[in-house]
């Protein structure tokens, strides 16, 4: 029995056939599962001979009517789709950079029975900043939607467990870059990483950063933000 058949049978057993009745003329859950598998297949990146990095954040866009039909079951369906996708990834030796997230969104340009999938690889981010450090910060790094404070003298970003901001991205070195904050001047320096850094799309060893600057490490892009009116008193 195929993975998709097992997935469909499991769903039907769980809701006693409700899915089949509700979705008879609309998007079928098994179609979404197949599309998610194609999405990771088409967007896999080679890490080594036996390992490939794939997206872990998915947005399934549906017509207003299909999304309304799905609403009573969205959490159950998301959980089952996640399990099915993890099983597929295990068989293909795929690596997710962080937790798998599947969300359902409305798309007014889609008609009943049609859908599309958008995906991104979003690494798990771990920071050791305290609530006090967050409150005092005047600079932040936005990584995958989370704001991470930068306080003097700065912080080290990498994949290692001993850094200030840990990003579980295979393209990031254990100690990848140092963000240094002196007065109100924020800068970044490559710490001899394997893949280097990109500042606003350009390769660089170091650079001064400004509000809105982007810094790309591996497959992860972070955006620099400064709190409005936070210029240092000594500047």
JSON list of C-alpha atoms in Angstrom, two decimals:
[
{"chain": "A", "resi": 1, "resn": "UNK", "atom": "CA", "xyz": [0.00, 0.00, 0.00]},
{"chain": "A", "resi": 2, "resn": "UNK", "atom": "CA", "xyz": [1.36, 3.44, -0.96]},
{"chain": "A", "resi": 3, "resn": "UNK", "atom": "CA", "xyz": [1.97, 6.21, 1.54]},
{"chain": "A", "resi": 4, "resn": "UNK", "atom": "CA", "xyz": [-0.81, 8.32, 0.00]},
{"chain": "A", "resi": 5, "resn": "UNK", "atom": "CA", "xyz": [-3.29, 5.44, 0.23]},
{"chain": "A", "resi": 6, "resn": "UNK", "atom": "CA", "xyz": [-2.43, 4.89, 3.88]},
{"chain": "A", "resi": 7, "resn": "UNK", "atom": "CA", "xyz": [-2.85, 8.63, 4.48]},
{"chain": "A", "resi": 8, "resn": "UNK", "atom": "CA", "xyz": [-6.29, 8.68, 2.83]},
{"chain": "A", "resi": 9, "resn": "UNK", "atom": "CA", "xyz": [-7.45, 5.58, 4.70]},
{"chain": "A", "resi": 10, "resn": "UNK", "atom": "CA", "xyz": [-6.29, 7.03, 8.02]},
{"chain": "A", "resi": 11, "resn": "UNK", "atom": "CA", "xyz": [-8.17, 10.28, 7.45]},
{"chain": "A", "resi": 12, "resn": "UNK", "atom": "CA", "xyz": [-11.39, 8.52, 6.50]},
{"chain": "A", "resi": 13, "resn": "UNK", "atom": "CA", "xyz": [-11.19, 6.29, 9.56]},
{"chain": "A", "resi": 14, "resn": "UNK", "atom": "CA", "xyz": [-10.53, 9.25, 11.83]},
{"chain": "A", "resi": 15, "resn": "UNK", "atom": "CA", "xyz": [-13.59, 11.25, 10.79]},
{"chain": "A", "resi": 16, "resn": "UNK", "atom": "CA", "xyz": [-15.83, 8.30, 9.82]},
{"chain": "A", "resi": 17, "resn": "UNK", "atom": "CA", "xyz": [-16.10, 9.34, 6.19]},
{"chain": "A", "resi": 18, "resn": "UNK", "atom": "CA", "xyz": [-16.91, 13.00, 6.85]},
{"chain": "A", "resi": 19, "resn": "UNK", "atom": "CA", "xyz": [-13.96, 14.14, 4.74]},
{"chain": "A", "resi": 20, "resn": "UNK", "atom": "CA", "xyz": [-15.15, 12.15, 1.75]},
{"chain": "A", "resi": 21, "resn": "UNK", "atom": "CA", "xyz": [-18.65, 13.66, 1.96]},
{"chain": "A", "resi": 22, "resn": "UNK", "atom": "CA", "xyz": [-17.58, 17.24, 2.60]},
{"chain": "A", "resi": 23, "resn": "UNK", "atom": "CA", "xyz": [-14.88, 17.29, -0.06]},
{"chain": "A", "resi": 24, "resn": "UNK", "atom": "CA", "xyz": [-16.63, 15.19, -2.70]},
{"chain": "A", "resi": 25, "resn": "UNK", "atom": "CA", "xyz": [-16.75, 18.05, -5.25]},
{"chain": "A", "resi": 26, "resn": "UNK", "atom": "CA", "xyz": [-13.91, 20.15, -3.82]},
{"chain": "A", "resi": 27, "resn": "UNK", "atom": "CA", "xyz": [-10.21, 19.78, -3.03]},
{"chain": "A", "resi": 28, "resn": "UNK", "atom": "CA", "xyz": [-9.40, 16.29, -1.76]},
{"chain": "A", "resi": 29, "resn": "UNK", "atom": "CA", "xyz": [-7.01, 15.94, 1.21]},
{"chain": "A", "resi": 30, "resn": "UNK", "atom": "CA", "xyz": [-5.05, 13.26, -0.63]},
{"chain": "A", "resi": 31, "resn": "UNK", "atom": "CA", "xyz": [-4.44, 15.77, -3.44]},
{"chain": "A", "resi": 32, "resn": "UNK", "atom": "CA", "xyz": [-2.98, 18.23, -0.93]},
{"chain": "A", "resi": 33, "resn": "UNK", "atom": "CA", "xyz": [-0.74, 15.51, 0.48]},
{"chain": "A", "resi": 34, "resn": "UNK", "atom": "CA", "xyz": [0.55, 14.63, -2.99]},
{"chain": "A", "resi": 35, "resn": "UNK", "atom": "CA", "xyz": [1.19, 18.31, -3.76]},
{"chain": "A", "resi": 36, "resn": "UNK", "atom": "CA", "xyz": [3.18, 18.76, -0.54]},
{"chain": "A", "resi": 37, "resn": "UNK", "atom": "CA", "xyz": [5.35, 15.78, -1.43]},
{"chain": "A", "resi": 38, "resn": "UNK", "atom": "CA", "xyz": [5.96, 17.19, -4.92]},
{"chain": "A", "resi": 39, "resn": "UNK", "atom": "CA", "xyz": [6.83, 20.54, -3.34]},
{"chain": "A", "resi": 40, "resn": "UNK", "atom": "CA", "xyz": [9.63, 19.07, -1.23]},
{"chain": "A", "resi": 41, "resn": "UNK", "atom": "CA", "xyz": [10.81, 16.89, -4.12]},
{"chain": "A", "resi": 42, "resn": "UNK", "atom": "CA", "xyz": [11.07, 19.89, -6.44]},
{"chain": "A", "resi": 43, "resn": "UNK", "atom": "CA", "xyz": [12.78, 22.14, -3.89]},
{"chain": "A", "resi": 44, "resn": "UNK", "atom": "CA", "xyz": [15.32, 19.79, -2.33]},
{"chain": "A", "resi": 45, "resn": "UNK", "atom": "CA", "xyz": [18.91, 21.01, -2.02]},
{"chain": "A", "resi": 46, "resn": "UNK", "atom": "CA", "xyz": [21.88, 18.64, -1.83]},
{"chain": "A", "resi": 47, "resn": "UNK", "atom": "CA", "xyz": [23.65, 18.64, 1.54]},
{"chain": "A", "resi": 48, "resn": "UNK", "atom": "CA", "xyz": [25.67, 15.48, 0.98]},
{"chain": "A", "resi": 49, "resn": "UNK", "atom": "CA", "xyz": [25.47, 12.33, -1.08]},
{"chain": "A", "resi": 50, "resn": "UNK", "atom": "CA", "xyz": [22.77, 10.90, 1.18]},
{"chain": "A", "resi": 51, "resn": "UNK", "atom": "CA", "xyz": [21.04, 14.00, 2.56]},
{"chain": "A", "resi": 52, "resn": "UNK", "atom": "CA", "xyz": [18.93, 16.78, 1.01]},
{"chain": "A", "resi": 53, "resn": "UNK", "atom": "CA", "xyz": [17.52, 19.92, 2.62]},
{"chain": "A", "resi": 54, "resn": "UNK", "atom": "CA", "xyz": [13.83, 20.55, 1.94]},
{"chain": "A", "resi": 55, "resn": "UNK", "atom": "CA", "xyz": [11.27, 23.23, 2.90]},
{"chain": "A", "resi": 56, "resn": "UNK", "atom": "CA", "xyz": [9.49, 22.91, 6.22]},
{"chain": "A", "resi": 57, "resn": "UNK", "atom": "CA", "xyz": [7.03, 25.84, 6.12]},
{"chain": "A", "resi": 58, "resn": "UNK", "atom": "CA", "xyz": [3.99, 25.41, 3.87]},
{"chain": "A", "resi": 59, "resn": "UNK", "atom": "CA", "xyz": [0.99, 27.57, 3.00]},
{"chain": "A", "resi": 60, "resn": "UNK", "atom": "CA", "xyz": [-1.84, 25.77, 1.22]},
{"chain": "A", "resi": 61, "resn": "UNK", "atom": "CA", "xyz": [-3.98, 28.35, -0.59]},
{"chain": "A", "resi": 62, "resn": "UNK", "atom": "CA", "xyz": [-7.62, 27.47, -1.26]},
{"chain": "A", "resi": 63, "resn": "UNK", "atom": "CA", "xyz": [-10.72, 29.11, -2.69]},
{"chain": "A", "resi": 64, "resn": "UNK", "atom": "CA", "xyz": [-13.03, 30.77, -0.12]},
{"chain": "A", "resi": 65, "resn": "UNK", "atom": "CA", "xyz": [-15.54, 27.94, -0.43]},
{"chain": "A", "resi": 66, "resn": "UNK", "atom": "CA", "xyz": [-12.98, 25.16, -0.02]},
{"chain": "A", "resi": 67, "resn": "UNK", "atom": "CA", "xyz": [-11.38, 26.89, 2.95]},
{"chain": "A", "resi": 68, "resn": "UNK", "atom": "CA", "xyz": [-14.80, 27.20, 4.61]},
{"chain": "A", "resi": 69, "resn": "UNK", "atom": "CA", "xyz": [-15.47, 23.48, 4.08]},
{"chain": "A", "resi": 70, "resn": "UNK", "atom": "CA", "xyz": [-12.06, 22.67, 5.53]},
{"chain": "A", "resi": 71, "resn": "UNK", "atom": "CA", "xyz": [-12.36, 24.88, 8.62]},
{"chain": "A", "resi": 72, "resn": "UNK", "atom": "CA", "xyz": [-13.87, 22.26, 11.00]},
{"chain": "A", "resi": 73, "resn": "UNK", "atom": "CA", "xyz": [-11.04, 19.84, 10.23]},
{"chain": "A", "resi": 74, "resn": "UNK", "atom": "CA", "xyz": [-8.03, 22.09, 9.57]},
{"chain": "A", "resi": 75, "resn": "UNK", "atom": "CA", "xyz": [-6.04, 21.17, 12.69]},
{"chain": "A", "resi": 76, "resn": "UNK", "atom": "CA", "xyz": [-6.66, 17.43, 12.23]},
{"chain": "A", "resi": 77, "resn": "UNK", "atom": "CA", "xyz": [-5.79, 17.62, 8.54]},
{"chain": "A", "resi": 78, "resn": "UNK", "atom": "CA", "xyz": [-2.63, 19.66, 9.20]},
{"chain": "A", "resi": 79, "resn": "UNK", "atom": "CA", "xyz": [-1.45, 17.07, 11.74]},
{"chain": "A", "resi": 80, "resn": "UNK", "atom": "CA", "xyz": [-2.09, 14.15, 9.38]},
{"chain": "A", "resi": 81, "resn": "UNK", "atom": "CA", "xyz": [-0.47, 15.96, 6.45]},
{"chain": "A", "resi": 82, "resn": "UNK", "atom": "CA", "xyz": [2.58, 16.64, 8.62]},
{"chain": "A", "resi": 83, "resn": "UNK", "atom": "CA", "xyz": [2.90, 12.97, 9.59]},
{"chain": "A", "resi": 84, "resn": "UNK", "atom": "CA", "xyz": [2.56, 11.91, 5.96]},
{"chain": "A", "resi": 85, "resn": "UNK", "atom": "CA", "xyz": [5.18, 14.44, 4.85]},
{"chain": "A", "resi": 86, "resn": "UNK", "atom": "CA", "xyz": [7.61, 13.35, 7.56]},
{"chain": "A", "resi": 87, "resn": "UNK", "atom": "CA", "xyz": [7.22, 9.73, 6.43]},
{"chain": "A", "resi": 88, "resn": "UNK", "atom": "CA", "xyz": [7.94, 10.74, 2.83]},
{"chain": "A", "resi": 89, "resn": "UNK", "atom": "CA", "xyz": [10.99, 12.76, 3.93]},
{"chain": "A", "resi": 90, "resn": "UNK", "atom": "CA", "xyz": [12.36, 9.82, 5.92]},
{"chain": "A", "resi": 91, "resn": "UNK", "atom": "CA", "xyz": [12.08, 7.50, 2.90]},
{"chain": "A", "resi": 92, "resn": "UNK", "atom": "CA", "xyz": [13.84, 10.04, 0.66]},
{"chain": "A", "resi": 93, "resn": "UNK", "atom": "CA", "xyz": [16.57, 11.00, 3.20]},
{"chain": "A", "resi": 94, "resn": "UNK", "atom": "CA", "xyz": [15.31, 14.59, 3.29]},
{"chain": "A", "resi": 95, "resn": "UNK", "atom": "CA", "xyz": [16.26, 16.93, 6.14]},
{"chain": "A", "resi": 96, "resn": "UNK", "atom": "CA", "xyz": [13.90, 19.60, 7.50]},
{"chain": "A", "resi": 97, "resn": "UNK", "atom": "CA", "xyz": [15.74, 22.66, 8.89]},
{"chain": "A", "resi": 98, "resn": "UNK", "atom": "CA", "xyz": [13.12, 23.14, 11.60]},
{"chain": "A", "resi": 99, "resn": "UNK", "atom": "CA", "xyz": [9.62, 22.11, 12.68]},
{"chain": "A", "resi": 100, "resn": "UNK", "atom": "CA", "xyz": [7.16, 21.35, 9.88]},
{"chain": "A", "resi": 101, "resn": "UNK", "atom": "CA", "xyz": [4.35, 23.91, 9.73]},
{"chain": "A", "resi": 102, "resn": "UNK", "atom": "CA", "xyz": [1.32, 23.64, 7.43]},
{"chain": "A", "resi": 103, "resn": "UNK", "atom": "CA", "xyz": [-1.20, 26.49, 7.28]},
{"chain": "A", "resi": 104, "resn": "UNK", "atom": "CA", "xyz": [-4.31, 26.99, 5.17]},
{"chain": "A", "resi": 105, "resn": "UNK", "atom": "CA", "xyz": [-4.96, 30.39, 3.57]},
{"chain": "A", "resi": 106, "resn": "UNK", "atom": "CA", "xyz": [-7.69, 31.87, 1.39]},
{"chain": "A", "resi": 107, "resn": "UNK", "atom": "CA", "xyz": [-6.94, 32.88, -2.20]},
{"chain": "A", "resi": 108, "resn": "UNK", "atom": "CA", "xyz": [-9.74, 34.78, -3.91]},
{"chain": "A", "resi": 109, "resn": "UNK", "atom": "CA", "xyz": [-8.36, 34.08, -7.38]},
{"chain": "A", "resi": 110, "resn": "UNK", "atom": "CA", "xyz": [-8.84, 30.31, -6.99]},
{"chain": "A", "resi": 111, "resn": "UNK", "atom": "CA", "xyz": [-12.07, 28.50, -7.89]},
{"chain": "A", "resi": 112, "resn": "UNK", "atom": "CA", "xyz": [-13.58, 25.50, -6.12]},
{"chain": "A", "resi": 113, "resn": "UNK", "atom": "CA", "xyz": [-11.43, 22.41, -6.46]},
{"chain": "A", "resi": 114, "resn": "UNK", "atom": "CA", "xyz": [-8.22, 24.31, -7.19]},
{"chain": "A", "resi": 115, "resn": "UNK", "atom": "CA", "xyz": [-5.38, 25.08, -4.79]},
{"chain": "A", "resi": 116, "resn": "UNK", "atom": "CA", "xyz": [-1.68, 25.89, -4.70]},
{"chain": "A", "resi": 117, "resn": "UNK", "atom": "CA", "xyz": [1.18, 25.34, -2.28]},
{"chain": "A", "resi": 118, "resn": "UNK", "atom": "CA", "xyz": [3.85, 27.85, -1.31]},
{"chain": "A", "resi": 119, "resn": "UNK", "atom": "CA", "xyz": [6.86, 26.73, 0.71]},
{"chain": "A", "resi": 120, "resn": "UNK", "atom": "CA", "xyz": [10.03, 27.98, 2.37]},
{"chain": "A", "resi": 121, "resn": "UNK", "atom": "CA", "xyz": [12.91, 26.51, 4.35]},
{"chain": "A", "resi": 122, "resn": "UNK", "atom": "CA", "xyz": [12.83, 28.15, 7.77]},
{"chain": "A", "resi": 123, "resn": "UNK", "atom": "CA", "xyz": [15.49, 27.08, 10.25]},
{"chain": "A", "resi": 124, "resn": "UNK", "atom": "CA", "xyz": [14.74, 26.68, 13.93]},
{"chain": "A", "resi": 125, "resn": "UNK", "atom": "CA", "xyz": [16.07, 29.70, 15.84]},
{"chain": "A", "resi": 126, "resn": "UNK", "atom": "CA", "xyz": [17.13, 29.59, 19.50]},
{"chain": "A", "resi": 127, "resn": "UNK", "atom": "CA", "xyz": [18.11, 32.69, 21.46]},
{"chain": "A", "resi": 128, "resn": "UNK", "atom": "CA", "xyz": [19.34, 32.97, 25.06]},
{"chain": "A", "resi": 129, "resn": "UNK", "atom": "CA", "xyz": [18.18, 36.57, 25.46]},
{"chain": "A", "resi": 130, "resn": "UNK", "atom": "CA", "xyz": [16.33, 37.41, 28.66]},
{"chain": "A", "resi": 131, "resn": "UNK", "atom": "CA", "xyz": [13.15, 39.49, 28.89]},
{"chain": "A", "resi": 132, "resn": "UNK", "atom": "CA", "xyz": [15.26, 42.36, 30.24]},
{"chain": "A", "resi": 133, "resn": "UNK", "atom": "CA", "xyz": [17.59, 42.21, 27.26]},
{"chain": "A", "resi": 134, "resn": "UNK", "atom": "CA", "xyz": [14.63, 42.26, 24.91]},
{"chain": "A", "resi": 135, "resn": "UNK", "atom": "CA", "xyz": [13.14, 45.29, 26.66]},
{"chain": "A", "resi": 136, "resn": "UNK", "atom": "CA", "xyz": [16.43, 47.24, 26.59]},
{"chain": "A", "resi": 137, "resn": "UNK", "atom": "CA", "xyz": [17.39, 46.43, 23.01]},
{"chain": "A", "resi": 138, "resn": "UNK", "atom": "CA", "xyz": [17.48, 49.16, 20.40]},
{"chain": "A", "resi": 139, "resn": "UNK", "atom": "CA", "xyz": [18.55, 46.84, 17.58]},
{"chain": "A", "resi": 140, "resn": "UNK", "atom": "CA", "xyz": [16.90, 43.58, 16.55]},
{"chain": "A", "resi": 141, "resn": "UNK", "atom": "CA", "xyz": [17.53, 40.81, 14.02]},
{"chain": "A", "resi": 142, "resn": "UNK", "atom": "CA", "xyz": [14.33, 39.53, 12.44]},
{"chain": "A", "resi": 143, "resn": "UNK", "atom": "CA", "xyz": [14.88, 35.84, 11.67]},
{"chain": "A", "resi": 144, "resn": "UNK", "atom": "CA", "xyz": [12.00, 33.82, 10.23]},
{"chain": "A", "resi": 145, "resn": "UNK", "atom": "CA", "xyz": [9.48, 36.22, 11.74]},
{"chain": "A", "resi": 146, "resn": "UNK", "atom": "CA", "xyz": [11.02, 36.33, 15.24]},
{"chain": "A", "resi": 147, "resn": "UNK", "atom": "CA", "xyz": [12.71, 39.45, 16.64]},
{"chain": "A", "resi": 148, "resn": "UNK", "atom": "CA", "xyz": [16.04, 38.72, 18.34]},
{"chain": "A", "resi": 149, "resn": "UNK", "atom": "CA", "xyz": [17.64, 41.54, 20.40]},
{"chain": "A", "resi": 150, "resn": "UNK", "atom": "CA", "xyz": [21.18, 42.81, 19.87]},
{"chain": "A", "resi": 151, "resn": "UNK", "atom": "CA", "xyz": [22.68, 44.44, 22.98]},
{"chain": "A", "resi": 152, "resn": "UNK", "atom": "CA", "xyz": [26.26, 45.65, 23.64]},
{"chain": "A", "resi": 153, "resn": "UNK", "atom": "CA", "xyz": [28.79, 44.29, 22.95]},
{"chain": "A", "resi": 154, "resn": "UNK", "atom": "CA", "xyz": [26.87, 42.22, 20.37]},
{"chain": "A", "resi": 155, "resn": "UNK", "atom": "CA", "xyz": [26.30, 38.55, 19.66]},
{"chain": "A", "resi": 156, "resn": "UNK", "atom": "CA", "xyz": [27.62, 35.55, 17.75]},
{"chain": "A", "resi": 157, "resn": "UNK", "atom": "CA", "xyz": [25.35, 33.72, 15.31]},
{"chain": "A", "resi": 158, "resn": "UNK", "atom": "CA", "xyz": [25.91, 30.14, 14.23]},
{"chain": "A", "resi": 159, "resn": "UNK", "atom": "CA", "xyz": [24.76, 26.55, 14.31]},
{"chain": "A", "resi": 160, "resn": "UNK", "atom": "CA", "xyz": [26.72, 25.61, 17.42]},
{"chain": "A", "resi": 161, "resn": "UNK", "atom": "CA", "xyz": [25.12, 25.21, 20.82]},
{"chain": "A", "resi": 162, "resn": "UNK", "atom": "CA", "xyz": [27.48, 27.72, 22.46]},
{"chain": "A", "resi": 163, "resn": "UNK", "atom": "CA", "xyz": [26.52, 30.79, 20.37]},
{"chain": "A", "resi": 164, "resn": "UNK", "atom": "CA", "xyz": [24.22, 33.65, 21.38]},
{"chain": "A", "resi": 165, "resn": "UNK", "atom": "CA", "xyz": [21.78, 33.09, 18.50]},
{"chain": "A", "resi": 166, "resn": "UNK", "atom": "CA", "xyz": [21.59, 29.51, 17.25]},
{"chain": "A", "resi": 167, "resn": "UNK", "atom": "CA", "xyz": [20.12, 28.82, 13.80]},
{"chain": "A", "resi": 168, "resn": "UNK", "atom": "CA", "xyz": [19.62, 25.19, 12.79]},
{"chain": "A", "resi": 169, "resn": "UNK", "atom": "CA", "xyz": [20.55, 25.77, 9.14]},
{"chain": "A", "resi": 170, "resn": "UNK", "atom": "CA", "xyz": [22.94, 23.23, 7.54]},
{"chain": "A", "resi": 171, "resn": "UNK", "atom": "CA", "xyz": [24.43, 26.04, 5.45]},
{"chain": "A", "resi": 172, "resn": "UNK", "atom": "CA", "xyz": [25.50, 27.95, 8.56]},
{"chain": "A", "resi": 173, "resn": "UNK", "atom": "CA", "xyz": [28.81, 27.23, 10.31]},
{"chain": "A", "resi": 174, "resn": "UNK", "atom": "CA", "xyz": [29.00, 26.53, 14.03]},
{"chain": "A", "resi": 175, "resn": "UNK", "atom": "CA", "xyz": [30.40, 30.05, 14.59]},
{"chain": "A", "resi": 176, "resn": "UNK", "atom": "CA", "xyz": [29.37, 31.91, 11.46]},
{"chain": "A", "resi": 177, "resn": "UNK", "atom": "CA", "xyz": [29.22, 35.67, 12.12]},
{"chain": "A", "resi": 178, "resn": "UNK", "atom": "CA", "xyz": [29.64, 38.23, 14.86]},
{"chain": "A", "resi": 179, "resn": "UNK", "atom": "CA", "xyz": [27.33, 41.23, 15.21]},
{"chain": "A", "resi": 180, "resn": "UNK", "atom": "CA", "xyz": [29.11, 44.01, 17.10]},
{"chain": "A", "resi": 181, "resn": "UNK", "atom": "CA", "xyz": [27.28, 46.94, 18.68]},
{"chain": "A", "resi": 182, "resn": "UNK", "atom": "CA", "xyz": [29.43, 49.94, 19.65]},
{"chain": "A", "resi": 183, "resn": "UNK", "atom": "CA", "xyz": [27.45, 52.97, 20.72]},
{"chain": "A", "resi": 184, "resn": "UNK", "atom": "CA", "xyz": [24.71, 53.12, 18.13]},
{"chain": "A", "resi": 185, "resn": "UNK", "atom": "CA", "xyz": [26.82, 51.55, 15.37]},
{"chain": "A", "resi": 186, "resn": "UNK", "atom": "CA", "xyz": [25.98, 47.97, 14.44]},
{"chain": "A", "resi": 187, "resn": "UNK", "atom": "CA", "xyz": [28.31, 45.95, 12.23]},
{"chain": "A", "resi": 188, "resn": "UNK", "atom": "CA", "xyz": [28.71, 42.32, 11.20]},
{"chain": "A", "resi": 189, "resn": "UNK", "atom": "CA", "xyz": [31.87, 40.28, 10.58]},
{"chain": "A", "resi": 190, "resn": "UNK", "atom": "CA", "xyz": [32.31, 36.87, 9.01]},
{"chain": "A", "resi": 191, "resn": "UNK", "atom": "CA", "xyz": [34.09, 34.50, 11.43]},
{"chain": "A", "resi": 192, "resn": "UNK", "atom": "CA", "xyz": [35.74, 32.40, 8.73]},
{"chain": "A", "resi": 193, "resn": "UNK", "atom": "CA", "xyz": [32.54, 30.54, 7.86]},
{"chain": "A", "resi": 194, "resn": "UNK", "atom": "CA", "xyz": [32.38, 27.95, 5.10]},
{"chain": "A", "resi": 195, "resn": "UNK", "atom": "CA", "xyz": [29.73, 29.70, 2.99]},
{"chain": "A", "resi": 196, "resn": "UNK", "atom": "CA", "xyz": [30.41, 33.35, 3.87]},
{"chain": "A", "resi": 197, "resn": "UNK", "atom": "CA", "xyz": [27.81, 36.08, 4.32]},
{"chain": "A", "resi": 198, "resn": "UNK", "atom": "CA", "xyz": [25.79, 38.31, 2.01]},
{"chain": "A", "resi": 199, "resn": "UNK", "atom": "CA", "xyz": [25.05, 41.90, 3.02]},
{"chain": "A", "resi": 200, "resn": "UNK", "atom": "CA", "xyz": [22.11, 43.34, 1.08]},
{"chain": "A", "resi": 201, "resn": "UNK", "atom": "CA", "xyz": [22.77, 40.68, -1.56]},
{"chain": "A", "resi": 202, "resn": "UNK", "atom": "CA", "xyz": [26.54, 41.29, -1.84]},
{"chain": "A", "resi": 203, "resn": "UNK", "atom": "CA", "xyz": [29.31, 39.05, -0.51]},
{"chain": "A", "resi": 204, "resn": "UNK", "atom": "CA", "xyz": [31.36, 40.77, 2.20]},
{"chain": "A", "resi": 205, "resn": "UNK", "atom": "CA", "xyz": [33.70, 39.96, 5.07]},
{"chain": "A", "resi": 206, "resn": "UNK", "atom": "CA", "xyz": [32.34, 42.78, 7.22]},
{"chain": "A", "resi": 207, "resn": "UNK", "atom": "CA", "xyz": [30.04, 45.78, 6.94]},
{"chain": "A", "resi": 208, "resn": "UNK", "atom": "CA", "xyz": [28.22, 48.47, 8.87]},
{"chain": "A", "resi": 209, "resn": "UNK", "atom": "CA", "xyz": [24.50, 47.74, 9.13]},
{"chain": "A", "resi": 210, "resn": "UNK", "atom": "CA", "xyz": [21.52, 50.06, 9.01]},
{"chain": "A", "resi": 211, "resn": "UNK", "atom": "CA", "xyz": [17.82, 49.80, 9.68]},
{"chain": "A", "resi": 212, "resn": "UNK", "atom": "CA", "xyz": [16.48, 47.55, 6.93]},
{"chain": "A", "resi": 213, "resn": "UNK", "atom": "CA", "xyz": [19.80, 45.89, 6.05]},
{"chain": "A", "resi": 214, "resn": "UNK", "atom": "CA", "xyz": [19.62, 42.18, 5.21]},
{"chain": "A", "resi": 215, "resn": "UNK", "atom": "CA", "xyz": [22.23, 39.61, 6.18]},
{"chain": "A", "resi": 216, "resn": "UNK", "atom": "CA", "xyz": [22.11, 36.15, 4.62]},
{"chain": "A", "resi": 217, "resn": "UNK", "atom": "CA", "xyz": [23.84, 33.22, 6.30]},
{"chain": "A", "resi": 218, "resn": "UNK", "atom": "CA", "xyz": [23.47, 29.86, 4.57]},
{"chain": "A", "resi": 219, "resn": "UNK", "atom": "CA", "xyz": [19.81, 29.53, 3.58]},
{"chain": "A", "resi": 220, "resn": "UNK", "atom": "CA", "xyz": [18.61, 32.02, 6.20]},
{"chain": "A", "resi": 221, "resn": "UNK", "atom": "CA", "xyz": [18.04, 35.74, 5.65]},
{"chain": "A", "resi": 222, "resn": "UNK", "atom": "CA", "xyz": [17.79, 38.07, 8.63]},
{"chain": "A", "resi": 223, "resn": "UNK", "atom": "CA", "xyz": [16.62, 41.67, 8.52]},
{"chain": "A", "resi": 224, "resn": "UNK", "atom": "CA", "xyz": [18.12, 44.36, 10.74]},
{"chain": "A", "resi": 225, "resn": "UNK", "atom": "CA", "xyz": [15.73, 46.68, 12.60]},
{"chain": "A", "resi": 226, "resn": "UNK", "atom": "CA", "xyz": [16.48, 49.66, 14.82]},
{"chain": "A", "resi": 227, "resn": "UNK", "atom": "CA", "xyz": [13.88, 50.98, 17.22]},
{"chain": "A", "resi": 228, "resn": "UNK", "atom": "CA", "xyz": [12.74, 54.43, 16.07]},
{"chain": "A", "resi": 229, "resn": "UNK", "atom": "CA", "xyz": [14.33, 57.28, 18.02]},
{"chain": "A", "resi": 230, "resn": "UNK", "atom": "CA", "xyz": [16.91, 54.99, 19.64]},
{"chain": "A", "resi": 231, "resn": "UNK", "atom": "CA", "xyz": [20.05, 56.93, 18.73]},
{"chain": "A", "resi": 232, "resn": "UNK", "atom": "CA", "xyz": [22.70, 56.59, 21.42]},
{"chain": "A", "resi": 233, "resn": "UNK", "atom": "CA", "xyz": [23.08, 59.64, 23.67]},
{"chain": "A", "resi": 234, "resn": "UNK", "atom": "CA", "xyz": [26.84, 59.75, 23.10]},
{"chain": "A", "resi": 235, "resn": "UNK", "atom": "CA", "xyz": [26.58, 59.88, 19.31]}
]
